[in-house]
Amino acid sequence: MSDEDAINELLKRGISHHEADEVVEARNIYVEILERDPQNHKALDLAGLLCMQCDELDAAADFFTSAIELDPESGRYLCHAGTLELHRGNFARAIELLKKAISNDPEISESFLSLALVYRSEKKIGDAISVIENGLSHDPDNSRLLTWRGILEVDREDLPSAAEFLHQAINADNENIEAMVTLGNVMMELDELDIAERCYVSVKERTPGDLGTRCRLSVLLKRMGKRNESVTELEAVFSEAPAESDSFNEMALLLETLGNNDDAIVAAERAVALDARNAASFELLARLHGKAGNEEAAKDAEERASALS
């Protein structure tokens, strides 16, 4: 086997580990490739992606810069570098890189999405929509672009239009979890509770570990008058959640946002039971009890929070 064939075989193995979320194995293979061939721009780009995934952003920037120096016209490498700058908050540089990526290779849908997210971060929703529409002109059935087209309509508070795009996204890919969750949220707001239930149940079947969506399903069932089912679902969520204070704090905040204050208090009580030294948990519990008019319980939680601060 030639050196080139050996490196290509290593690349295949590295990508396989990377896609399986086997970070250490993928990292080791990319390092081995670069030790053999420091100019291998494919390995440099993949190493950059791995670093970005692991939140090692400075290292990712170095890898992407090296890859672009070796292949400056690659739309893929420019897209990844631009996406990284989006994550770093360097919006002007992200726009520059992503526009060039789109110009060089308009078939890479991620470039359109990342550029739209830059504009969304800058509160330029109209510009974000224009970019997504441009991407869809190249790939009309791209489920991810359709999902974000719907999310941008949520930003504009046009929920019926959002629902239309999200339905299209699911029709294009019936495993698109993000579209299902978002459509469920939209349908819940529009009081189309049966459709919302179908969305949340579909997500639960595919990703039972998504506790946030299952909390939403519990709240929805309660609104639909299915109280026993709601209680059963919430109890299951609580029993399957990691035994960590922060997990129950997050659930308490979500339940509060959904207007389910009683269950939010139950979640917050679980949080303080798991970690009696977490001042933030007691502050949250105090606020929830205060909203519910439980003055004595609120005062007790406030005193516990103060003593820990």
GROMACS .gro file of C-alpha atoms in nm, residues 13 50 64 71 81 128 136 243 276 304:
model
   10
   13ARG     CA    1  -1.112   0.564   0.982
   50LEU     CA    2  -1.289   1.825   1.607
   64PHE     CA    3  -0.850   2.606   0.961
   71ASP     CA    4  -0.626   2.535  -0.048
   81ALA     CA    5  -1.352   2.896   0.935
  128ALA     CA    6  -3.097   3.624   0.752
  136LEU     CA    7  -3.299   2.710  -0.071
  243ALA     CA    8  -2.893   1.308   3.972
  276ALA     CA    9  -2.791   2.174   4.965
  304ARG     CA   10  -3.074   2.949   5.293
   0.00000   0.00000   0.00000
